[in-house]
Structures are given as structure tokens and as C-alpha cells.
GROMACS .gro file of C-alpha atoms in nm:
model
  181
    1MET     CA    1  14.976  20.948  36.497
    2ARG     CA    2  14.866  21.255  36.683
    3ASN     CA    3  14.621  21.243  36.968
    4THR     CA    4  14.671  20.878  37.044
    5SER     CA    5  14.515  20.742  37.354
    6THR     CA    6  14.585  20.431  37.554
    7ARG     CA    7  14.248  20.299  37.438
    8LEU     CA    8  14.346  20.338  37.074
    9LEU     CA    9  14.684  20.172  37.128
   10LEU     CA   10  14.528  19.882  37.317
   11SER     CA   11  14.260  19.840  37.051
   12CYS     CA   12  14.531  19.830  36.783
   13ALA     CA   13  14.727  19.582  36.995
   14ALA     CA   14  14.423  19.355  37.025
   15ILE     CA   15  14.370  19.358  36.649
   16GLY     CA   16  14.743  19.304  36.599
   17VAL     CA   17  14.760  19.002  36.829
   18VAL     CA   18  14.457  18.836  36.670
   19GLY     CA   19  14.602  18.915  36.328
   20GLY     CA   20  14.934  18.760  36.431
   21ILE     CA   21  14.763  18.440  36.539
   22VAL     CA   22  14.578  18.424  36.207
   23PHE     CA   23  14.911  18.487  36.029
   24ILE     CA   24  15.067  18.190  36.208
   25VAL     CA   25  14.789  17.957  36.096
   26ASN     CA   26  14.799  18.101  35.745
   27SER     CA   27  15.175  18.059  35.716
   28TYR     CA   28  15.145  17.683  35.761
   29LEU     CA   29  14.834  17.661  35.544
   30GLY     CA   30  14.997  17.874  35.274
   31GLY     CA   31  15.316  17.670  35.291
   32THR     CA   32  15.118  17.353  35.240
   33VAL     CA   33  14.930  17.506  34.946
   34ASN     CA   34  15.261  17.625  34.798
   35ALA     CA   35  15.406  17.274  34.823
   36VAL     CA   36  15.100  17.100  34.680
   37ALA     CA   37  14.964  17.351  34.428
   38PRO     CA   38  15.194  17.654  34.395
   39MET     CA   39  14.964  17.826  34.149
   40LEU     CA   40  14.704  17.866  34.427
   41TYR     CA   41  14.946  18.018  34.678
   42GLY     CA   42  14.850  18.375  34.586
   43LEU     CA   43  14.496  18.311  34.708
   44THR     CA   44  14.619  18.267  35.066
   45LEU     CA   45  14.809  18.597  35.085
   46GLY     CA   46  14.513  18.831  35.124
   47VAL     CA   47  14.478  18.733  35.489
   48TYR     CA   48  14.770  18.963  35.568
   49PHE     CA   49  14.561  19.264  35.467
   50VAL     CA   50  14.273  19.211  35.709
   51PRO     CA   51  14.415  19.355  36.036
   52GLY     CA   52  14.543  19.678  35.881
   53ALA     CA   53  14.230  19.744  35.678
   54LEU     CA   54  14.014  19.663  35.979
   55ALA     CA   55  14.201  19.911  36.199
   56GLN     CA   56  14.189  20.181  35.931
   57ARG     CA   57  13.817  20.138  35.881
   58LEU     CA   58  13.738  20.128  36.253
   59PHE     CA   59  13.957  20.417  36.370
   60ARG     CA   60  14.007  20.631  36.055
   61ARG     CA   61  14.344  20.752  36.176
   62GLY     CA   62  14.680  20.770  36.011
   63GLY     CA   63  14.934  20.508  36.106
   64VAL     CA   64  14.698  20.249  36.255
   65ALA     CA   65  14.743  20.002  35.966
   66LEU     CA   66  15.119  20.021  36.003
   67LEU     CA   67  15.100  19.987  36.382
   68VAL     CA   68  14.870  19.685  36.360
   69ALA     CA   69  15.088  19.530  36.088
   70VAL     CA   70  15.401  19.569  36.301
   71LEU     CA   71  15.230  19.409  36.600
   72SER     CA   72  15.084  19.126  36.390
   73GLY     CA   73  15.422  19.058  36.234
   74LEU     CA   74  15.598  19.051  36.569
   75VAL     CA   75  15.342  18.811  36.715
   76ALA     CA   76  15.368  18.584  36.410
   77ALA     CA   77  15.748  18.598  36.388
   78ALA     CA   78  15.801  18.371  36.687
   79PHE     CA   79  15.606  18.082  36.532
   80ASN     CA   80  15.634  18.152  36.161
   81PRO     CA   81  15.866  17.945  35.940
   82LEU     CA   82  16.000  18.272  35.795
   83GLY     CA   83  16.087  18.401  36.141
   84PHE     CA   84  16.157  18.773  36.157
   85GLY     CA   85  16.114  18.792  35.780
   86ALA     CA   86  15.740  18.754  35.842
   87ALA     CA   87  15.745  19.071  36.051
   88LEU     CA   88  15.925  19.258  35.773
   89ILE     CA   89  15.671  19.141  35.514
   90SER     CA   90  15.389  19.246  35.743
   91VAL     CA   91  15.544  19.592  35.789
   92GLY     CA   92  15.571  19.628  35.411
   93ILE     CA   93  15.204  19.540  35.371
   94GLY     CA   94  15.107  19.790  35.642
   95ALA     CA   95  15.309  20.062  35.472
   96LEU     CA   96  15.145  19.989  35.137
   97GLN     CA   97  14.805  20.005  35.304
   98GLU     CA   98  14.882  20.348  35.446
   99LEU     CA   99  15.012  20.494  35.121
  100PRO     CA  100  14.684  20.599  34.945
  101PHE     CA  101  14.550  20.747  35.267
  102LEU     CA  102  14.875  20.936  35.319
  103VAL     CA  103  14.849  21.077  34.966
  104ALA     CA  104  14.493  21.187  35.053
  105ARG     CA  105  14.641  21.339  35.372
  106TYR     CA  106  14.419  21.115  35.586
  107ARG     CA  107  14.113  21.323  35.499
  108ARG     CA  108  13.922  21.062  35.301
  109TRP     CA  109  13.830  20.714  35.417
  110GLY     CA  110  13.607  20.592  35.135
  111VAL     CA  111  13.593  20.237  35.010
  112GLY     CA  112  13.765  20.352  34.691
  113LEU     CA  113  14.088  20.430  34.874
  114PHE     CA  114  14.078  20.091  35.042
  115LEU     CA  115  14.041  19.928  34.700
  116VAL     CA  116  14.324  20.139  34.552
  117SER     CA  117  14.540  20.034  34.845
  118ALA     CA  118  14.454  19.669  34.794
  119LEU     CA  119  14.512  19.684  34.417
  120VAL     CA  120  14.849  19.858  34.450
  121SER     CA  121  14.953  19.611  34.720
  122GLY     CA  122  14.821  19.324  34.511
  123ALA     CA  123  15.026  19.437  34.211
  124VAL     CA  124  15.342  19.447  34.423
  125LEU     CA  125  15.252  19.109  34.570
  126ALA     CA  126  15.180  18.958  34.226
  127ALA     CA  127  15.521  19.071  34.099
  128GLY     CA  128  15.687  18.925  34.405
  129MET     CA  129  15.500  18.596  34.380
  130TYR     CA  130  15.585  18.569  34.012
  131ARG     CA  131  15.952  18.574  34.104
  132LEU     CA  132  15.941  18.401  34.443
  133VAL     CA  133  15.722  18.105  34.357
  134GLY     CA  134  15.873  18.078  34.012
  135ALA     CA  135  15.571  18.135  33.793
  136ARG     CA  136  15.793  18.105  33.486
  137ASP     CA  137  15.839  17.738  33.582
  138LEU     CA  138  15.461  17.687  33.580
  139ASP     CA  139  15.252  17.635  33.269
  140PRO     CA  140  15.086  17.955  33.135
  141VAL     CA  141  14.753  17.880  33.304
  142GLY     CA  142  14.922  17.813  33.638
  143ALA     CA  143  15.124  18.134  33.612
  144LEU     CA  144  14.809  18.329  33.528
  145VAL     CA  145  14.624  18.178  33.826
  146LEU     CA  146  14.916  18.260  34.058
  147VAL     CA  147  14.942  18.621  33.943
  148ALA     CA  148  14.564  18.677  33.933
  149GLY     CA  149  14.523  18.522  34.279
  150SER     CA  150  14.801  18.738  34.419
  151LEU     CA  151  14.643  19.048  34.266
  152LEU     CA  152  14.282  18.980  34.364
  153SER     CA  153  14.329  18.817  34.705
  154PRO     CA  154  14.418  19.147  34.881
  155VAL     CA  155  14.107  19.307  34.731
  156VAL     CA  156  13.878  19.027  34.849
  157PHE     CA  157  14.024  19.021  35.200
  158THR     CA  158  14.019  19.401  35.225
  159LEU     CA  159  13.649  19.393  35.141
  160LEU     CA  160  13.608  19.123  35.406
  161ALA     CA  161  13.781  19.350  35.660
  162LEU     CA  162  13.549  19.636  35.568
  163ALA     CA  163  13.251  19.406  35.615
  164LEU     CA  164  13.386  19.294  35.955
  165ALA     CA  165  13.435  19.656  36.064
  166ARG     CA  166  13.066  19.738  36.036
  167PRO     CA  167  12.938  19.496  36.305
  168LEU     CA  168  13.240  19.568  36.525
  169ALA     CA  169  13.169  19.941  36.510
  170ALA     CA  170  12.803  19.871  36.589
  171THR     CA  171  12.908  19.714  36.920
  172GLY     CA  172  13.051  20.047  37.030
  173VAL     CA  173  13.418  19.947  37.046
  174THR     CA  174  13.516  20.256  36.847
  175ARG     CA  175  13.315  20.503  37.051
  176GLY     CA  176  13.542  20.796  37.125
  177LEU     CA  177  13.827  20.655  36.913
  178ALA     CA  178  13.722  20.729  36.558
  179PRO     CA  179  13.678  21.087  36.444
  180ARG     CA  180  13.331  21.179  36.332
  181PRO     CA  181  13.267  21.138  35.958
   0.00000   0.00000   0.00000
């Protein structure tokens, strides 16, 4: 991240801390869903995509999704049942979010790249959930719901983050931080 300012770092930290608090709540909610109805667990995973996508949309700078993901993961690690593993998962999600923008050399910030990022991340997540939750132990419909939820949840929550970015940008919090379109 070139040309970073204290304002940008503090803005990313604020998003990261709020994201970490949401991750803590979601970890217990997701754990409960996994225990009660494991096929619905994939639907809860998209929450982890909101902070990174929000930072990318607000600031349109390389590395902000990864920075926010690291901060969110570190905040959540202290209270998360997975411990430091939660921070590692969050870093992986942040890296996957950065990948399409890195390929585009951080010159394009269209909704399409956000959706590509969410779909690629969702595919990785769906494969992981298939193995981790044990979709092969579920009936075919349950396995399909688990994989489809894991694939589509990042897309839905990324679109939610993009929708949240619009009113936040209208308040002026990004003034002087985001490059001009």
C-alpha cells in the first residue's frame, strides 16, 4: 500500500474492529447452526466478507481488504472458539478478496470484480465446507444446500457491503482517502 496515511490506517482499523466484533457474534451463531442444522452452516459464512469488501469499495486501494481482514481476525481471535485459527481464516479470506483486483493491477473497481472475488472465494469456501462439515455424511439435499449456501453467501454479503459503502461514502468519511474515479 503506497501513499498510506494515518487517516486511512485508522479508518481500516475501525472497520476491522467492528468486523471482528461481528465475527465473534457470528462464530457462536454459526457454531449453533452447525450443531443444529449443519446443512445451513454455509449461509452464515458470508459475514466474513463484509469488512474487506467494504474497505475496498470505500477506499479503492490495494491491500485494504487484507489489512482489514487481519485486524478483524486478530480482534475476533481472543473470543472466538477457534482462537488464532479464526485470524488465519480471516487472512485467507482477505487475500482471496484482493486477488481479482491484484490481477487487474488495482486499476478497476467495478462491481464485477467484487462478484468475481466473492464467487472464487465462495468456491474455495464451498470445497472446504464440503470436507469440514462432512457433506458426504448428509443426505444429497442437505449436501447441496450446504455447498450452495457456502458458494452464494459470500456473494450476498459482498453485495450487502457494497450497498453499505454507498451511504457511508455519502457521509464524507472517505473524503481525501479514496482516489477519484
